[in-house]
Structure formats: C-alpha cells, structure tokens
XYZ file of N, CA and C in Angstrom:
198
model
N -14.723 -11.231 -9.409
C -13.962 -10.314 -10.212
C -12.528 -10.305 -9.687
N -11.572 -10.244 -10.595
C -10.163 -10.140 -10.237
C -9.611 -8.827 -10.774
N -8.775 -8.182 -9.963
C -8.178 -6.905 -10.352
C -6.670 -6.988 -10.181
N -5.942 -6.582 -11.201
C -4.491 -6.461 -11.130
C -4.153 -4.977 -11.018
N -3.479 -4.611 -9.937
C -3.098 -3.219 -9.697
C -1.601 -3.084 -9.950
N -1.228 -2.164 -10.822
C 0.178 -1.884 -11.112
C 0.406 -0.406 -10.838
N 1.363 -0.105 -9.976
C 1.599 1.303 -9.674
C 2.604 1.501 -8.572
N 2.513 2.648 -7.929
C 3.521 3.011 -6.934
C 3.084 2.662 -5.517
N 4.048 2.157 -4.770
C 3.928 1.948 -3.335
C 5.140 2.655 -2.745
N 4.920 3.533 -1.793
C 6.027 4.353 -1.298
C 5.799 4.727 0.158
N 6.800 5.358 0.711
C 6.658 5.967 2.028
C 6.310 7.430 1.846
N 5.375 7.891 2.646
C 4.975 9.291 2.627
C 5.354 9.949 3.949
N 5.549 11.235 3.903
C 5.660 12.055 5.102
C 4.425 12.939 5.124
N 3.684 12.863 6.215
C 2.426 13.600 6.335
C 2.610 14.690 7.387
N 2.391 15.929 6.973
C 2.497 17.073 7.883
C 1.136 17.760 7.982
N 0.714 17.998 9.204
C -0.525 18.728 9.454
C -0.242 19.777 10.530
N -1.203 20.641 10.798
C -1.005 21.594 11.900
C -0.850 20.901 13.260
N -1.199 19.627 13.330
C -1.169 18.895 14.594
C 0.072 18.035 14.769
N 0.906 17.932 13.744
C 2.115 17.129 13.870
C 2.560 16.559 12.544
N 3.517 15.651 12.632
C 4.115 15.050 11.441
C 4.291 13.553 11.657
N 4.064 12.788 10.603
C 4.305 11.346 10.617
C 5.198 11.016 9.431
N 6.221 10.218 9.671
C 7.141 9.842 8.599
C 7.034 8.350 8.324
N 7.446 7.969 7.152
C 7.427 6.576 6.695
C 6.045 5.942 6.845
N 5.044 6.687 6.426
C 3.664 6.209 6.396
C 3.450 5.517 5.056
N 2.810 4.361 5.082
C 2.544 3.646 3.838
C 1.728 4.526 2.908
N 2.188 4.671 1.674
C 1.501 5.518 0.715
C 1.679 5.011 -0.697
N 1.244 5.799 -1.635
C 1.302 5.437 -3.044
C -0.072 5.034 -3.534
N -0.385 5.446 -4.741
C -1.730 5.211 -5.271
C -2.071 3.731 -5.367
N -1.114 2.895 -5.735
C -1.398 1.461 -5.864
C -1.691 0.833 -4.507
N -0.997 1.273 -3.476
C -1.249 0.746 -2.131
C -2.658 1.101 -1.675
N -3.026 2.371 -1.822
C -4.358 2.801 -1.395
C -5.457 2.099 -2.190
N -5.289 2.043 -3.502
C -6.321 1.440 -4.343
C -6.466 -0.050 -4.059
N -5.349 -0.766 -3.924
C -5.436 -2.213 -3.732
C -6.098 -2.567 -2.407
N -5.804 -1.811 -1.351
C -6.442 -2.072 -0.059
C -7.947 -1.810 -0.148
N -8.343 -0.722 -0.798
C -9.769 -0.411 -0.938
C -10.475 -1.415 -1.842
N -9.870 -1.758 -2.962
C -10.498 -2.679 -3.911
C -10.637 -4.077 -3.332
N -9.743 -4.451 -2.411
C -9.796 -5.784 -1.813
C -11.070 -6.005 -0.998
N -11.771 -4.941 -0.671
C -13.052 -5.085 0.016
C -14.119 -5.662 -0.905
N -13.898 -5.569 -2.225
C -14.920 -5.950 -3.191
C -14.478 -6.989 -4.211
N -13.175 -7.254 -4.312
C -12.688 -8.132 -5.375
C -11.389 -8.804 -4.953
N -11.004 -9.801 -5.717
C -9.720 -10.472 -5.549
C -8.655 -9.587 -6.194
N -7.677 -9.132 -5.408
C -6.710 -8.136 -5.874
C -5.302 -8.709 -5.880
N -4.559 -8.384 -6.914
C -3.127 -8.668 -6.995
C -2.433 -7.341 -7.240
N -1.334 -7.124 -6.531
C -0.610 -5.859 -6.599
C 0.785 -6.087 -7.162
N 1.156 -5.293 -8.157
C 2.503 -5.317 -8.728
C 3.116 -3.944 -8.490
N 4.210 -3.925 -7.721
C 4.902 -2.667 -7.428
C 6.340 -2.984 -7.043
N 7.187 -2.013 -7.189
C 8.591 -2.164 -6.818
C 8.823 -1.412 -5.517
N 9.455 -2.093 -4.556
C 9.838 -1.449 -3.301
C 11.301 -1.774 -3.014
N 11.917 -0.968 -2.190
C 13.316 -1.175 -1.850
C 13.488 -2.172 -0.719
N 14.737 -2.514 -0.463
C 15.055 -3.459 0.605
C 14.690 -2.915 1.981
N 14.552 -1.597 2.098
C 14.220 -0.985 3.384
C 12.714 -0.928 3.641
N 11.925 -1.506 2.754
C 10.469 -1.496 2.922
C 10.113 -2.391 4.103
N 9.395 -1.850 5.061
C 9.114 -2.546 6.318
C 8.238 -3.782 6.116
N 8.589 -4.842 6.825
C 7.817 -6.082 6.774
C 6.379 -5.848 7.228
N 6.175 -4.941 8.180
C 4.818 -4.669 8.660
C 3.923 -4.130 7.545
N 4.499 -3.375 6.610
C 3.708 -2.863 5.492
C 3.416 -3.967 4.478
N 4.386 -4.853 4.250
C 4.122 -6.003 3.376
C 3.025 -6.874 3.972
N 3.084 -7.076 5.276
C 2.069 -7.882 5.956
C 0.688 -7.255 5.805
N 0.605 -5.946 5.981
C -0.679 -5.252 5.816
C -1.250 -5.480 4.426
N -0.417 -5.327 3.407
C -0.888 -5.507 2.032
C -1.305 -6.956 1.785
N -0.558 -7.902 2.330
C -0.918 -9.320 2.163
C -2.217 -9.655 2.886
N -2.395 -9.120 4.086
C -3.616 -9.393 4.852
C -4.858 -8.836 4.176
N -4.682 -7.810 3.386
C -5.802 -7.215 2.661
C -6.012 -7.914 1.324
N -5.571 -9.134 1.240
C -5.716 -10.013 0.080
C -4.908 -9.567 -1.123
N -4.016 -8.648 -0.943
C -3.092 -8.334 -2.027
C -2.002 -9.388 -2.024
N -1.534 -9.775 -3.177
C -0.539 -10.846 -3.235
C 0.759 -10.296 -3.799
C-alpha cells in the first residue's frame, strides 16, 4: 500500500508543569507520516521554511518519508 500525506509540518513549543521544549518537530502531517510508515510506503508533501533543521528532514527521510 502507498500513502501520500499532504499537510502541515511545523515547529511546536511544548509546555508542561515539568518544563518547556521549543522547536519540537510537529504538525499533523509529520506525526501521521511517521506513524503510517510503520505499515505502508509513505510520501510526504509539506512546505517548510529555510530554517527547518536538517535533523528533522533526516528523521522524516529515515522513516521512509520522501
């Protein structure tokens, strides 16, 4: 099965009673594509800015997102 994911990939700021994390990989398309890649061949279409970290692109690519 092949899945094409189109949606948002963004940076999130996560605040909890225990602390805060900034520039965490987020967005519904990012979460869905990583999860779906466990079961299917996934391609991700999303727009990101020039400041999007290479480490996050690498993570998405390693999870079979293209």
